[in-house]
Short mmCIF file of C-alpha atoms in Angstrom, two decimals:
data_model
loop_
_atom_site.label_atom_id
_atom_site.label_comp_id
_atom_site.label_asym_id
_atom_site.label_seq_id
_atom_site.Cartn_x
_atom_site.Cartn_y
_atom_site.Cartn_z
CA UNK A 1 21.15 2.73 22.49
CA UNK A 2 23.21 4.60 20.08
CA UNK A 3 23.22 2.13 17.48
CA UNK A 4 19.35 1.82 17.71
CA UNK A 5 19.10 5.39 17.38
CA UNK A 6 21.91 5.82 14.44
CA UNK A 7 19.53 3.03 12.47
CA UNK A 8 16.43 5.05 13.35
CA UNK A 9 18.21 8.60 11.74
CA UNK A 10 19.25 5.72 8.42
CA UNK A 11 15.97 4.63 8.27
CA UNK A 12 14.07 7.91 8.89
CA UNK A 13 16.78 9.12 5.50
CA UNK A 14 15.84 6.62 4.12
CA UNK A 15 12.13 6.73 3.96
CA UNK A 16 12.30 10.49 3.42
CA UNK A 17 14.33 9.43 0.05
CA UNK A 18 11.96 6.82 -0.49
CA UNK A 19 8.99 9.34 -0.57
CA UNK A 20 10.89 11.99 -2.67
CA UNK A 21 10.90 9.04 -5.17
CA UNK A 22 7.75 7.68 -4.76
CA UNK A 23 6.13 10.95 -5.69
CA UNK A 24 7.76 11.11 -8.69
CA UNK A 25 7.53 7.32 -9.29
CA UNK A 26 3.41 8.19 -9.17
CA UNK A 27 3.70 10.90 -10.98
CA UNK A 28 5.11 8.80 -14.06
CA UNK A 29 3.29 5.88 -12.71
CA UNK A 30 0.32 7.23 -13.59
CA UNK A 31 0.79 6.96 -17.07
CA UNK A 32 -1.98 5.40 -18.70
CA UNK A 33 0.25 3.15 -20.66
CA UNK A 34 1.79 1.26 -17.53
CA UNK A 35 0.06 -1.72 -15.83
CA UNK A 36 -0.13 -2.05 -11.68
CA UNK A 37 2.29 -4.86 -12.03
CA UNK A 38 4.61 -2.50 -14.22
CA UNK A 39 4.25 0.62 -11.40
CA UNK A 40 5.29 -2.45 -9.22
CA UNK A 41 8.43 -3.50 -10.55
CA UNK A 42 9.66 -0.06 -10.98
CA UNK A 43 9.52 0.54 -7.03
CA UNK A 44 12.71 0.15 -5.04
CA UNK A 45 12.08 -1.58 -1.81
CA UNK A 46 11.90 1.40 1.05
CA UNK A 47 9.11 2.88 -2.08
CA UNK A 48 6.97 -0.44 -1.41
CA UNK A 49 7.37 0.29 2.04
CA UNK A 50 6.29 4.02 1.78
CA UNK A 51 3.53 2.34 -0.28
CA UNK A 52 2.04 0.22 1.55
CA UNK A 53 2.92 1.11 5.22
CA UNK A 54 0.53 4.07 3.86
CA UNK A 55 -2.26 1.69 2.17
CA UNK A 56 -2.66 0.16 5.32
CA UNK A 57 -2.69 3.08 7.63
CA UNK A 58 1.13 1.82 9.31
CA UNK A 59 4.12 3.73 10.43
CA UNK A 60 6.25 3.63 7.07
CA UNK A 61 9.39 4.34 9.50
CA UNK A 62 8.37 1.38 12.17
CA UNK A 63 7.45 -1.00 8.98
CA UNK A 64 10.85 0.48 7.44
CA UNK A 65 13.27 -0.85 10.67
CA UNK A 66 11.50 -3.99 11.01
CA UNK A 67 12.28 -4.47 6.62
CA UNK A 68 16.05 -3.49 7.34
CA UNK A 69 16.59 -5.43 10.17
CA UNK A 70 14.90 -8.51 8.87
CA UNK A 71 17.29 -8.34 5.20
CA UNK A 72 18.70 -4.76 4.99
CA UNK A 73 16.33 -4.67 2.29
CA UNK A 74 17.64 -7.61 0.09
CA UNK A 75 15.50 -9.78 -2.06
CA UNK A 76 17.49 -12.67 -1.86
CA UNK A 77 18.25 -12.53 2.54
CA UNK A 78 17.31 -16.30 4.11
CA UNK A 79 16.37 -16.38 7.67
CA UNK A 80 15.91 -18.94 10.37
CA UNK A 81 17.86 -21.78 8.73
CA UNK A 82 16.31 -21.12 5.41
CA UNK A 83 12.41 -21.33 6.90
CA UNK A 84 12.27 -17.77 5.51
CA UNK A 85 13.75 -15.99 2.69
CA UNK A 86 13.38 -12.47 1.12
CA UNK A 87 12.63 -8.50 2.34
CA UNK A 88 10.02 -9.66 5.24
CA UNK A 89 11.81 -12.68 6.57
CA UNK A 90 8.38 -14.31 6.52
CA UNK A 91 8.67 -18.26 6.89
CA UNK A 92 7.74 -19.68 3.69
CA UNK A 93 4.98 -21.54 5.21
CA UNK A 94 3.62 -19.49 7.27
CA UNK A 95 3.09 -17.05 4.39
CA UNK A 96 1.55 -19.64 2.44
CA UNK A 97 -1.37 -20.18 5.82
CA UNK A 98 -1.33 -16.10 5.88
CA UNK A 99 -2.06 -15.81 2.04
CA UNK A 100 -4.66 -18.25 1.98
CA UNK A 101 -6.61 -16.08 4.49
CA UNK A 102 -5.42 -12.99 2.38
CA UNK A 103 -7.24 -14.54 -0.79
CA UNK A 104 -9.98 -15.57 1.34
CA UNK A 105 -10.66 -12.32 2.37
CA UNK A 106 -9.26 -9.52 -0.91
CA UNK A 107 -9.66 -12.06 -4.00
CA UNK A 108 -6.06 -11.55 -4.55
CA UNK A 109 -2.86 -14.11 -4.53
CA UNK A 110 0.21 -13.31 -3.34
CA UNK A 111 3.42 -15.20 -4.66
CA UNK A 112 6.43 -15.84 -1.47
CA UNK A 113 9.24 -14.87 -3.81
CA UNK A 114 7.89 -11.38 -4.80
CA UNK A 115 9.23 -8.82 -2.67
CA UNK A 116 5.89 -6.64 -3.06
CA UNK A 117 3.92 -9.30 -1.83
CA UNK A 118 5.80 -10.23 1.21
CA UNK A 119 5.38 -7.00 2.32
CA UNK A 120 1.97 -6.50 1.58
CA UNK A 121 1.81 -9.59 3.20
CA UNK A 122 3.36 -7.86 5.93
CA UNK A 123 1.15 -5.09 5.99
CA UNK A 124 -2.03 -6.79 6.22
CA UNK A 125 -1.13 -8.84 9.22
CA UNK A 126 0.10 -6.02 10.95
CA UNK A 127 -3.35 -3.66 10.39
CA UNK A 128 -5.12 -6.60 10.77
CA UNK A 129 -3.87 -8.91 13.38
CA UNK A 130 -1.76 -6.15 15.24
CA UNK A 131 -1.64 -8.04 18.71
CA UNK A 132 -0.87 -11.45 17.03
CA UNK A 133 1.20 -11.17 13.67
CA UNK A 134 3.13 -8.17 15.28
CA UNK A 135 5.26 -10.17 17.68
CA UNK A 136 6.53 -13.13 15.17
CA UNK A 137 9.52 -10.38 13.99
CA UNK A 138 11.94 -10.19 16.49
CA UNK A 139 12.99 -7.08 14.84
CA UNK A 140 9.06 -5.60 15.34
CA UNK A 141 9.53 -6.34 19.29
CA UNK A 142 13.36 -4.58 19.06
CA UNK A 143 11.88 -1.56 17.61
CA UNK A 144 8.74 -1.42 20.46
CA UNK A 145 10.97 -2.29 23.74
CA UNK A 146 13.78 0.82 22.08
CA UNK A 147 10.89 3.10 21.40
CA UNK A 148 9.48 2.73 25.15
CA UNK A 149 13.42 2.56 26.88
#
């Protein structure tokens, strides 16, 4: 449809802004005087994307239109009756089951109100569980059934 492709061409700008950015956000990130968590909260959103869509081998523009239509990017968006809240739309408990199996099997715990970790979150279930985790974002089956029509 045209309004599926007129988001595609905003989100395709979009991530092609993002990695602009993010190579100069690692290029100052990678001053030895700045912790990981400190690269992390100097990232915009669609440069977490661009980050981690490429960490885990994804599609930074499919992971980018799911992101946008779950909150258009915002932090603060609540889905589902307030079940979900923030950048993923990931129900809170659900990401709590998710991130127990995440710490299970990295070491590392994710928090549900950071923005970075819902969509690492994100990212892991989708590399991981592609067949399963995949089709619990409306907005992930939207983007697959417009791709293929």
């Amino acid at each position: 449809s045209v309004v599926y492709h007129t988001q595609m061409a905003k989100n395709i700008i979009i991530v092609a802004m993002a990695i602009v950015v993010f190579g100069t956000t690692m290029t100052f990130a990678q001053a030895p005087n700045l912790t990981e968590q400190q690269r992390i909260d100097s990232m915009t959103i669609p440069q977490m994307i661009v980050k981690l869509s490429h960490d885990y081998n994804l599609s930074s523009d499919m992971m980018t239109t799911i992101v946008s239509g779950e909150s258009s990017f915002n932090p603060n968006a609540c889905h589902d009756n307030y079940q979900g809240c923030g950048v993923t739309g990931y129900h809170k408990e659900t990401f709590k089951e998710d991130a127990e199996k995440f710490y299970k099997a990295t070491g590392i715990k994710l928090i549900y109100e950071s923005s970075y970790d819902q969509l690492q979150m994100m990212c892991y279930s989708f590399a991981n569980f592609p067949k399963y985790k995949r089709h619990r974002w409306t907005t992930y089956t939207k983007y697959i059934n417009n791709k293929t029509s």
